[in-house]
């Protein structure tokens, strides 16, 4: 028995030693590293560039023959800088970001093409905006390194307006700083490190003015549409962001979109004199249909590493309309519409993590309706389909809101410039021409039928 006990004790001792040795040989256990949550809080500064389009209604009474109403449409490039601060906090909708931002812009927005009046005295309008700025609040929902936001606040800028008669030179000129308000929206996404990129639309309302000079009066509205992209550098910040491997964008997708559109349709009316020997009348002006657009898109993506190539087609219904242009001393009233349009475009993008930055361009087509009434009687009514080209840029990201959308859903924010060419029609010796160009800013949702658009780990 004693021998058996010794043997048992020896076995137990050997087993304990073996277990101790085994434990010593195992690799140490480490907890998986915690992935830092992207935090938008902090200061940032950056630069931006884009284009601006005015839709500035001008109502001019010459004191003798009548009143004309037209849209001055100063258009051109712009660029500047911005500085701001963000605060991020939680909510039932997810991370909410509040912010303040100020920017100052140099601009080359101008319109010196509008020429009205009579065959004997032409009236040329000239309007320029050479700089402007805004001070705005921002509020948005963050999905990690992507922030969708709305913005609004105070706007100001320098506006120059003049009227020139060909027989007496400049009869009116003003150069003043105007104040008003601004609203807009955009999407900002992390590029890596402390850098972010954004695409943004702003609508500036810089007030109305009334001027009297001699027997004449001029009432003006200053309304500007700003489309721009920007690059921000976050000063400090609680986390340095390193993008994960590019998301998988390959496959078919289907979606819908909604947005706004503003036209700058350079137009002209040319008619011979009323009596033999009378000079012809040439009226040069802008039609400016604006309104809401909405429709559907279908596309397919191919991917090579981070580069994404795609084809997309869309069809849009539109409420864009201008029924306030009245020229020829109040005798010719216009009603211009863009009831629908569509595009077929290529896309070329680069995926930074789960965010796709892309450029797009291709074929565009749409319906154009123009109606003209002379002294209350319809004199011209043409409906035609025009075709041309389009180009633009956008940002597309995964979309999740309150758990209602799965990994196959994405949202996109996009700007398109659409040129549908020039329509020319002659009715009863009167020739009417219209060059149809549109600026479109829209947001949409896409459902991807193949692999979910999530990062590949």
XYZ file of C-alpha atoms in Angstrom:
457
model
C 0.000 0.000 0.000
C 2.823 2.329 0.890
C 4.495 1.589 -2.454
C 1.200 2.266 -4.259
C 0.802 5.565 -2.454
C 4.324 6.585 -3.370
C 3.702 5.678 -6.975
C 0.465 7.690 -7.043
C 2.171 10.695 -5.454
C 4.969 10.482 -7.980
C 2.509 10.409 -10.869
C 0.647 13.412 -9.513
C 3.925 15.281 -9.106
C 5.006 14.459 -12.636
C 1.581 15.567 -14.003
C 1.790 18.903 -12.163
C 5.268 19.483 -13.503
C 4.161 18.708 -17.037
C 1.211 21.088 -16.755
C 3.450 23.836 -15.415
C 5.891 23.314 -18.258
C 3.066 23.349 -20.802
C 1.699 26.588 -19.396
C 5.116 28.159 -19.567
C 5.473 27.161 -23.233
C 2.176 28.782 -24.371
C 2.311 32.160 -26.126
C 0.999 35.095 -24.061
C -2.611 36.184 -24.713
C -3.263 39.686 -25.975
C -6.647 41.396 -26.391
C -7.489 42.526 -29.897
C -6.637 46.175 -30.444
C -9.564 48.567 -30.147
C -10.275 50.415 -33.402
C -10.518 54.143 -32.728
C -13.919 55.691 -33.515
C -13.560 58.545 -35.985
C -14.195 61.829 -34.167
C -14.900 65.059 -36.085
C -14.310 67.318 -33.074
C -11.698 70.042 -33.532
C -10.450 72.928 -35.648
C -9.893 72.678 -39.398
C -8.831 74.935 -42.238
C -8.843 74.414 -45.967
C -9.279 75.594 -49.527
C -12.024 75.240 -52.128
C -12.759 75.854 -55.809
C -15.865 75.700 -57.950
C -18.284 77.649 -60.107
C -21.066 80.110 -59.381
C -24.246 80.976 -61.248
C -26.453 83.984 -60.564
C -30.188 84.144 -61.071
C -30.555 87.855 -60.472
C -33.881 89.220 -61.602
C -33.736 92.795 -62.911
C -36.902 94.859 -63.489
C -36.163 98.011 -65.476
C -38.669 100.786 -66.237
C -37.209 103.302 -68.677
C -39.822 105.931 -67.788
C -41.081 106.189 -71.364
C -41.843 102.959 -73.245
C -42.462 100.356 -70.551
C -41.049 97.817 -68.106
C -38.791 94.861 -68.882
C -38.037 91.911 -66.590
C -35.047 89.701 -67.240
C -32.556 87.549 -65.374
C -28.933 88.644 -65.194
C -26.893 85.460 -64.837
C -23.314 86.199 -63.780
C -21.357 82.961 -64.098
C -17.732 82.017 -63.579
C -15.077 80.349 -61.483
C -14.473 80.938 -57.788
C -11.994 79.865 -55.154
C -11.051 80.639 -51.586
C -10.414 79.358 -48.102
C -12.412 78.269 -45.070
C -11.814 77.796 -41.352
C -14.106 76.090 -38.866
C -14.641 74.065 -35.717
C -16.696 70.880 -35.183
C -18.230 69.336 -32.059
C -19.317 65.680 -32.146
C -21.837 64.159 -29.743
C -24.098 61.124 -29.592
C -27.832 60.972 -30.276
C -30.577 58.445 -30.960
C -29.803 58.900 -34.675
C -26.094 58.259 -34.191
C -23.110 60.605 -33.941
C -24.209 64.221 -34.572
C -21.713 66.900 -35.584
C -22.296 70.605 -34.919
C -19.995 73.171 -36.444
C -19.209 76.774 -37.289
C -17.469 77.742 -40.541
C -16.385 80.989 -42.179
C -15.095 81.337 -45.748
C -13.951 84.087 -48.099
C -14.007 83.703 -51.892
C -12.522 85.432 -54.877
C -14.892 85.153 -57.850
C -15.108 85.903 -61.546
C -18.892 85.827 -61.902
C -20.017 88.141 -64.703
C -22.752 88.709 -67.302
C -22.333 91.416 -69.923
C -24.337 89.737 -72.681
C -27.880 90.961 -71.965
C -28.845 93.596 -74.544
C -32.429 94.823 -74.781
C -34.159 98.012 -75.911
C -35.335 99.090 -79.346
C -33.751 99.056 -82.810
C -32.878 102.727 -82.243
C -31.526 102.572 -78.664
C -29.992 99.347 -77.319
C -29.701 98.803 -73.574
C -26.772 96.727 -72.285
C -26.736 95.305 -68.749
C -23.536 94.360 -66.958
C -23.288 92.635 -63.601
C -20.260 91.268 -61.737
C -19.558 89.625 -58.390
C -15.829 89.676 -57.717
C -15.800 88.404 -54.108
C -18.112 87.116 -51.388
C -18.016 85.370 -48.038
C -20.182 83.471 -45.565
C -20.349 82.724 -41.834
C -22.407 79.574 -41.277
C -23.481 76.949 -38.814
C -23.312 73.262 -39.792
C -25.163 70.232 -38.459
C -24.819 66.719 -39.773
C -24.894 62.983 -39.117
C -21.563 61.172 -39.097
C -21.052 57.613 -40.267
C -17.498 57.120 -39.090
C -15.246 59.007 -41.500
C -18.173 60.371 -43.582
C -20.244 63.435 -42.655
C -23.441 64.475 -44.417
C -24.556 67.948 -43.365
C -26.777 70.984 -43.923
C -25.497 74.500 -43.417
C -26.802 78.063 -43.208
C -26.064 81.551 -41.942
C -24.881 85.005 -43.035
C -23.643 85.956 -46.520
C -22.093 89.104 -47.953
C -20.390 90.118 -51.177
C -19.448 92.848 -53.623
C -21.956 93.364 -56.451
C -21.393 95.646 -59.460
C -24.301 96.510 -61.768
C -24.469 98.955 -64.670
C -26.776 99.933 -67.547
C -25.471 101.464 -70.766
C -27.401 103.065 -73.635
C -25.541 102.953 -76.940
C -26.382 106.587 -77.725
C -25.540 108.113 -74.337
C -23.088 105.816 -72.545
C -23.496 104.547 -69.001
C -26.687 105.877 -67.419
C -26.540 103.830 -64.210
C -23.759 102.200 -62.193
C -23.476 100.845 -58.664
C -20.677 99.075 -56.781
C -21.650 98.022 -53.276
C -21.282 95.349 -50.613
C -24.585 93.542 -50.121
C -25.664 91.379 -47.177
C -28.070 88.505 -46.811
C -28.294 84.829 -45.948
C -27.101 81.472 -47.203
C -28.282 77.833 -46.977
C -26.866 74.655 -48.439
C -25.750 71.071 -47.960
C -22.779 68.836 -48.579
C -20.825 65.677 -47.857
C -17.358 65.551 -46.308
C -15.236 62.387 -46.098
C -11.852 61.451 -44.662
C -8.992 60.981 -47.116
C -6.414 59.719 -44.637
C -4.435 61.271 -41.829
C -5.903 64.661 -40.956
C -7.154 65.382 -44.489
C -10.810 65.432 -45.620
C -12.484 66.245 -48.938
C -15.964 67.697 -49.513
C -18.509 68.553 -52.203
C -20.973 71.340 -51.389
C -23.849 73.455 -52.709
C -24.720 76.910 -51.357
C -27.625 79.209 -52.211
C -26.859 82.863 -51.472
C -29.599 85.495 -51.144
C -27.906 88.900 -50.916
C -31.041 90.995 -50.884
C -33.043 93.264 -53.152
C -32.330 96.835 -54.248
C -34.338 99.678 -55.757
C -32.656 102.497 -57.659
C -34.021 105.650 -59.327
C -32.056 107.601 -61.924
C -33.862 110.350 -63.766
C -37.265 109.055 -64.867
C -36.022 105.459 -64.745
C -36.148 102.821 -62.016
C -34.280 99.531 -61.540
C -35.217 96.803 -59.046
C -32.701 93.992 -58.625
C -32.540 90.667 -56.805
C -29.176 89.004 -56.095
C -29.437 85.205 -55.882
C -26.339 83.060 -56.391
C -25.921 79.286 -56.746
C -22.495 78.017 -55.655
C -21.143 74.544 -56.515
C -17.710 73.719 -55.088
C -15.304 71.066 -53.878
C -12.957 71.551 -50.964
C -9.978 70.122 -49.091
C -9.707 70.490 -45.291
C -6.869 69.818 -42.857
C -7.911 68.972 -39.303
C -5.663 70.706 -36.783
C -5.121 68.192 -33.993
C -8.104 65.882 -33.731
C -8.639 62.960 -31.392
C -7.750 60.259 -33.901
C -5.584 59.973 -36.974
C -7.551 58.097 -39.622
C -5.964 55.420 -41.772
C -8.383 54.174 -44.462
C -9.091 50.470 -44.530
C -8.701 48.463 -47.708
C -10.953 49.731 -50.513
C -14.582 48.684 -50.439
C -15.935 46.322 -53.093
C -17.973 48.349 -55.612
C -18.190 45.752 -58.404
C -21.632 44.915 -59.796
C -25.052 46.263 -60.717
C -26.915 48.931 -58.744
C -30.303 50.674 -58.949
C -31.427 53.823 -57.174
C -33.310 57.089 -57.010
C -32.334 60.722 -56.585
C -33.737 64.187 -55.882
C -32.199 67.636 -56.177
C -32.425 71.091 -57.699
C -31.549 72.585 -61.057
C -30.894 76.091 -62.369
C -30.623 77.033 -66.030
C -28.644 79.731 -67.804
C -30.288 79.544 -71.195
C -28.764 82.264 -73.361
C -31.526 83.343 -75.714
C -32.164 85.761 -78.571
C -35.066 87.122 -80.598
C -34.384 88.505 -84.063
C -37.118 90.126 -86.148
C -37.141 92.469 -89.168
C -38.447 96.015 -88.990
C -42.195 96.609 -88.993
C -41.992 98.726 -92.151
C -39.659 98.536 -95.160
C -36.438 100.327 -94.324
C -36.904 99.995 -90.541
C -33.943 98.491 -88.679
C -34.213 94.933 -87.381
C -34.701 94.194 -83.708
C -32.128 92.045 -81.895
C -32.822 91.154 -78.263
C -30.211 89.188 -76.266
C -31.184 87.875 -72.828
C -31.144 84.934 -70.403
C -33.926 82.518 -69.599
C -33.349 81.019 -66.144
C -35.632 78.046 -65.433
C -35.137 76.643 -61.941
C -36.912 74.006 -59.859
C -36.799 70.507 -58.400
C -35.512 67.411 -60.220
C -36.036 63.766 -59.330
C -35.619 60.399 -60.978
C -33.984 56.983 -61.212
C -30.519 55.706 -62.074
C -29.122 52.309 -63.091
C -25.453 51.433 -63.341
C -22.636 48.898 -63.261
C -19.173 49.168 -61.688
C -15.863 47.404 -62.408
C -13.007 47.634 -59.943
C -9.217 47.289 -60.151
C -7.566 47.782 -56.737
C -8.862 51.182 -55.532
C -9.897 52.365 -59.007
C -13.575 52.053 -59.941
C -14.883 52.286 -63.520
C -18.576 52.466 -64.230
C -21.463 53.204 -66.580
C -24.654 54.893 -65.389
C -27.919 55.964 -67.030
C -30.599 58.114 -65.407
C -33.943 59.676 -66.307
C -35.306 62.738 -64.510
C -38.592 64.588 -64.159
C -38.129 68.320 -63.609
C -40.172 71.329 -62.485
C -37.628 73.848 -63.826
C -39.426 76.893 -65.181
C -38.993 80.597 -65.964
C -42.260 82.464 -66.508
C -41.116 85.915 -65.314
C -39.013 87.082 -68.259
C -40.797 89.909 -70.107
C -38.875 91.922 -72.722
C -39.419 94.322 -75.663
C -40.798 96.992 -73.301
C -43.227 94.548 -71.714
C -44.732 93.174 -74.905
C -43.032 89.730 -75.079
C -43.708 87.400 -72.115
C -41.810 84.086 -71.901
C -42.639 80.733 -70.352
C -39.643 78.361 -70.565
C -39.664 74.823 -69.144
C -37.376 71.802 -68.867
C -39.955 69.077 -68.034
C -37.550 66.123 -68.234
C -33.984 65.132 -69.068
C -31.659 62.150 -68.892
C -28.000 61.197 -69.138
C -25.815 58.210 -70.066
C -22.409 58.624 -68.444
C -19.132 56.972 -67.676
C -17.743 57.176 -64.139
C -14.136 57.039 -62.973
C -13.507 56.978 -59.247
C -11.066 56.156 -56.483
C -12.200 54.343 -53.344
C -10.708 55.616 -50.084
C -11.822 52.950 -47.630
C -15.593 52.779 -48.026
C -15.892 56.199 -49.731
C -15.870 56.566 -53.522
C -14.741 59.905 -55.009
C -15.568 60.068 -58.720
C -15.760 62.166 -61.881
C -18.449 61.525 -64.465
C -19.377 62.599 -67.986
C -21.135 61.600 -71.182
C -24.318 62.059 -73.214
C -27.320 64.180 -72.162
C -30.776 64.698 -73.654
C -33.990 66.410 -72.588
C -37.245 68.119 -73.464
C -37.292 71.899 -73.956
C -40.513 73.934 -74.085
C -40.645 77.638 -74.919
C -43.799 79.724 -75.174
C -43.891 83.450 -76.057
C -46.944 85.688 -75.824
C -47.040 89.111 -77.481
C -49.315 91.611 -75.734
C -51.191 88.711 -74.134
C -51.660 86.716 -77.363
C -49.685 83.501 -77.876
C -47.247 84.024 -80.720
C -44.733 81.195 -80.332
C -44.982 77.726 -78.802
C -42.295 75.113 -79.490
C -41.612 71.800 -77.750
C -38.514 69.870 -78.817
C -36.058 67.235 -77.642
C -32.430 68.320 -77.543
C -29.215 66.394 -76.933
C -25.711 67.318 -75.846
C -23.217 66.451 -73.113
C -22.775 66.458 -69.365
C -19.883 66.422 -66.879
C -19.652 66.451 -63.107
C -18.323 64.894 -59.912
C -19.604 63.261 -56.736
C -19.070 61.276 -53.544
C -20.701 57.905 -52.785
C -20.633 56.215 -49.344
C -22.359 53.379 -47.444
C -25.743 54.477 -46.064
C -27.061 53.406 -42.689
C -29.802 55.188 -40.744
C -31.403 53.772 -37.587
C -30.622 50.271 -38.833
C -33.191 50.584 -41.629
C -30.711 50.037 -44.446
C -28.356 47.101 -44.846
C -24.820 46.871 -46.203
C -25.996 46.876 -49.836
C -27.177 50.518 -49.631
C -25.145 53.601 -50.494
C -25.875 57.320 -50.707
C -24.374 59.753 -53.196
C -24.139 63.512 -53.595
C -23.445 64.757 -57.104
C -23.049 67.877 -59.267
C -23.728 67.800 -63.024
C -23.351 70.455 -65.716
C -25.724 69.690 -68.605
C -25.420 71.312 -72.048
C -28.281 70.443 -74.413
C -27.105 72.619 -77.297
C -28.988 75.426 -79.049
C -32.560 75.337 -80.316
C -33.451 77.731 -83.156
C -36.944 78.237 -84.572
C -38.469 80.778 -86.982
C -42.156 81.712 -86.843
C -43.618 84.462 -89.064
C -40.155 85.965 -89.809
C -39.241 86.020 -86.115
C -36.293 83.793 -85.137
C -35.974 82.589 -81.543
C -32.798 80.871 -80.319
C -32.133 79.290 -76.935
C -28.916 77.657 -75.712
C -29.932 75.254 -72.934
C -27.390 74.799 -70.122
C -28.269 73.488 -66.673
C -26.514 73.166 -63.297
C -27.780 70.156 -61.298
C -27.052 69.331 -57.650
C -28.659 66.171 -56.288
C -28.447 63.401 -53.727
C -29.552 59.793 -54.107
C -29.689 56.251 -52.736
C -28.385 53.152 -54.532
C -29.026 49.461 -53.884
C -26.142 47.201 -54.979
C -27.201 43.724 -56.127
C -23.848 42.000 -55.857
C -21.392 42.039 -52.950
C -22.241 44.501 -50.211
C -20.295 47.731 -50.474
C -18.289 47.286 -47.294
C -14.570 47.373 -46.729
C -12.637 44.185 -47.526
C -10.531 43.072 -44.536
